[in-house]
Structure formats: C-alpha cells, structure tokens
Amino acid sequence: MNDTDYGLETLLALNGEVFPMDNGYWTKFEARSVTATQHIPHGISYSLTLHDRSNVRIFGIDNAHGFKPKKKKFGARIVTWDHKHKENRVLNYEFETPGQLLEDFWKEVELILNEV
C-alpha cells in the first residue's frame, strides 16, 4: 500500500510559484510544512491568492491568522485559522486535505475569472 499524499506533495511543490494569466490576473502560492499545532492541526502553513491587473488580491485561501466567524445565536465563538478572503470579506474555510484545498482554490478562481 502506498501512503504518499500526492495532494500534499503538489501543494508543497507550488511554494513560491506565481502564475500570470493572459487577462493580466495572476495567482501566487505559498505552502510549507510546519509543526502541527492547535491552530494548524494539519501541519501546513499556506496562502493561495488571486490578484487582479492592479496587483490587488481579490481572492485567497490561507491560514496566516486567526479568524472569528460570525457568532451564531447560541453558539460559542470559535477561532479558526483556515479561512477565505473574497474582496473585503473574510469567510470560514473548512480545510479537508491539501488536494481539496487546491481544487477549491482553482474552482473559485475559475468562477471569478468567468465573471470578469
């Protein structure tokens, strides 16, 4: 049985990569292995971003800082580190696997670019 996590290998291999697109938009990837902590239990520090022609980040998924989702009526206020930036909003992101993170990122990039 092969326990290789190709999604993790791919994500880590993308660290430092910038991909310019024909429309002037571009993506940037930062990803590295870190010691797993309470805030980063999967042991990956990451930031995947999409920027417009003016170099403004218009979308990103990262775990660079804590994020407090809106408090539900009777729910506890939980700080999560995995989150999305879309325009000026910060939204919760449920990290599942490195491969799913890459799929989620490219899916959102495609949706945004189709609206441009």
Tab-separated table of N, CA and C in Angstrom, residues 40-91:
chain	number	residue	atom	x	y	z
A	40	ILE	N	-3.028	24.988	13.687
A	40	ILE	CA	-2.722	24.406	12.375
A	40	ILE	C	-2.526	22.895	12.570
A	41	PRO	N	-3.623	22.177	12.825
A	41	PRO	CA	-3.518	20.751	13.147
A	41	PRO	C	-3.042	19.886	11.986
A	42	HIS	N	-3.199	20.368	10.750
A	42	HIS	CA	-2.773	19.596	9.586
A	42	HIS	C	-1.301	19.808	9.266
A	43	GLY	N	-0.628	20.744	9.966
A	43	GLY	CA	0.803	20.936	9.796
A	43	GLY	C	1.219	21.590	8.488
A	44	ILE	N	0.334	22.399	7.893
A	44	ILE	CA	0.645	23.092	6.641
A	44	ILE	C	0.293	24.561	6.796
A	45	SER	N	1.271	25.436	6.612
A	45	SER	CA	1.020	26.863	6.560
A	45	SER	C	0.877	27.213	5.090
A	46	TYR	N	-0.234	27.869	4.719
A	46	TYR	CA	-0.478	28.100	3.298
A	46	TYR	C	-1.177	29.415	3.029
A	47	SER	N	-0.980	29.916	1.820
A	47	SER	CA	-1.675	31.100	1.313
A	47	SER	C	-1.739	30.961	-0.201
A	48	LEU	N	-2.940	30.842	-0.737
A	48	LEU	CA	-3.163	30.733	-2.182
A	48	LEU	C	-3.992	31.951	-2.566
A	49	THR	N	-3.478	32.782	-3.480
A	49	THR	CA	-4.147	34.046	-3.771
A	49	THR	C	-4.304	34.296	-5.263
A	50	LEU	N	-5.368	35.031	-5.591
A	50	LEU	CA	-5.631	35.506	-6.941
A	50	LEU	C	-5.599	37.026	-6.894
A	51	HIS	N	-4.845	37.636	-7.827
A	51	HIS	CA	-4.683	39.086	-7.876
A	51	HIS	C	-5.158	39.608	-9.223
A	52	ASP	N	-5.667	40.847	-9.229
A	52	ASP	CA	-6.135	41.440	-10.478
A	52	ASP	C	-5.000	42.178	-11.193
A	53	ARG	N	-5.344	42.847	-12.272
A	53	ARG	CA	-4.352	43.559	-13.092
A	53	ARG	C	-3.622	44.647	-12.317
A	54	SER	N	-4.252	45.157	-11.265
A	54	SER	CA	-3.648	46.216	-10.441
A	54	SER	C	-2.907	45.644	-9.239
A	55	ASN	N	-2.692	44.352	-9.238
A	55	ASN	CA	-1.992	43.641	-8.149
A	55	ASN	C	-2.763	43.621	-6.834
A	56	VAL	N	-4.073	43.801	-6.890
A	56	VAL	CA	-4.920	43.741	-5.697
A	56	VAL	C	-5.395	42.303	-5.512
A	57	ARG	N	-5.244	41.782	-4.300
A	57	ARG	CA	-5.756	40.439	-4.026
A	57	ARG	C	-7.279	40.507	-4.037
A	58	ILE	N	-7.881	39.689	-4.901
A	58	ILE	CA	-9.346	39.659	-4.949
A	58	ILE	C	-9.911	38.366	-4.372
A	59	PHE	N	-9.047	37.365	-4.204
A	59	PHE	CA	-9.477	36.120	-3.576
A	59	PHE	C	-8.263	35.422	-2.994
A	60	GLY	N	-8.473	34.740	-1.885
A	60	GLY	CA	-7.400	33.952	-1.302
A	60	GLY	C	-7.933	32.979	-0.274
A	61	ILE	N	-7.194	31.914	-0.085
A	61	ILE	CA	-7.469	30.960	0.990
A	61	ILE	C	-6.166	30.827	1.757
A	62	ASP	N	-6.225	31.013	3.083
A	62	ASP	CA	-4.995	30.904	3.862
A	62	ASP	C	-5.285	30.554	5.311
A	63	ASN	N	-4.208	30.384	6.054
A	63	ASN	CA	-4.317	30.172	7.494
A	63	ASN	C	-3.232	30.993	8.201
A	64	ALA	N	-3.019	32.208	7.706
A	64	ALA	CA	-1.959	33.068	8.218
A	64	ALA	C	-2.316	33.752	9.537
A	65	HIS	N	-3.594	33.834	9.856
A	65	HIS	CA	-4.016	34.493	11.091
A	65	HIS	C	-5.342	33.911	11.541
A	66	GLY	N	-5.664	34.111	12.806
A	66	GLY	CA	-6.919	33.630	13.342
A	66	GLY	C	-8.093	34.420	12.790
A	67	PHE	N	-9.233	33.781	12.731
A	67	PHE	CA	-10.456	34.376	12.198
A	67	PHE	C	-11.615	33.925	13.067
A	68	LYS	N	-12.431	34.881	13.509
A	68	LYS	CA	-13.605	34.568	14.316
A	68	LYS	C	-14.836	34.656	13.435
A	69	PRO	N	-15.408	33.499	13.048
A	69	PRO	CA	-16.640	33.546	12.250
A	69	PRO	C	-17.740	34.256	13.026
A	70	LYS	N	-18.725	34.765	12.290
A	70	LYS	CA	-19.853	35.426	12.951
A	70	LYS	C	-20.460	34.492	13.981
A	71	LYS	N	-20.768	35.049	15.133
A	71	LYS	CA	-21.330	34.269	16.223
A	71	LYS	C	-22.765	33.897	15.895
A	72	LYS	N	-23.057	32.619	16.014
A	72	LYS	CA	-24.434	32.179	15.828
A	72	LYS	C	-25.216	32.483	17.098
A	73	LYS	N	-26.502	32.420	16.992
A	73	LYS	CA	-27.376	32.838	18.082
A	73	LYS	C	-26.949	32.294	19.451
A	74	PHE	N	-26.775	30.984	19.567
A	74	PHE	CA	-26.414	30.400	20.852
A	74	PHE	C	-25.072	29.669	20.785
A	75	GLY	N	-24.342	29.865	19.716
A	75	GLY	CA	-23.087	29.145	19.546
A	75	GLY	C	-21.915	29.829	20.208
A	76	ALA	N	-20.902	29.044	20.501
A	76	ALA	CA	-19.678	29.583	21.077
A	76	ALA	C	-18.878	30.283	19.979
A	77	ARG	N	-18.059	31.199	20.363
A	77	ARG	CA	-17.210	31.922	19.416
A	77	ARG	C	-15.908	31.144	19.254
A	78	ILE	N	-15.764	30.481	18.140
A	78	ILE	CA	-14.607	29.635	17.870
A	78	ILE	C	-13.665	30.384	16.940
A	79	VAL	N	-12.379	30.349	17.268
A	79	VAL	CA	-11.381	30.950	16.386
A	79	VAL	C	-10.848	29.854	15.487
A	80	THR	N	-10.925	30.090	14.192
A	80	THR	CA	-10.377	29.146	13.227
A	80	THR	C	-9.259	29.852	12.474
A	81	TRP	N	-8.323	29.120	11.955
A	81	TRP	CA	-7.228	29.728	11.216
A	81	TRP	C	-7.405	29.544	9.719
A	82	ASP	N	-8.094	28.521	9.284
A	82	ASP	CA	-8.347	28.307	7.856
A	82	ASP	C	-9.509	29.202	7.453
A	83	HIS	N	-9.287	30.051	6.442
A	83	HIS	CA	-10.333	30.981	6.031
A	83	HIS	C	-10.092	31.451	4.597
A	84	LYS	N	-11.123	32.118	4.046
A	84	LYS	CA	-11.058	32.669	2.694
A	84	LYS	C	-11.195	34.179	2.769
A	85	HIS	N	-10.513	34.845	1.852
A	85	HIS	CA	-10.690	36.284	1.651
A	85	HIS	C	-11.338	36.435	0.285
A	86	LYS	N	-12.473	37.089	0.238
A	86	LYS	CA	-13.118	37.367	-1.040
A	86	LYS	C	-13.520	38.824	-1.023
A	87	GLU	N	-12.838	39.595	-1.883
A	87	GLU	CA	-12.986	41.040	-1.879
A	87	GLU	C	-12.637	41.533	-0.477
A	88	ASN	N	-13.524	42.203	0.213
A	88	ASN	CA	-13.206	42.710	1.557
A	88	ASN	C	-13.783	41.851	2.673
A	89	ARG	N	-14.272	40.666	2.333
A	89	ARG	CA	-14.880	39.798	3.347
A	89	ARG	C	-13.932	38.661	3.722
A	90	VAL	N	-14.006	38.246	4.978
A	90	VAL	CA	-13.279	37.076	5.455
A	90	VAL	C	-14.327	36.040	5.822
A	91	LEU	N	-14.189	34.848	5.246
A	91	LEU	CA	-15.173	33.784	5.427
A	91	LEU	C	-14.498	32.517	5.923
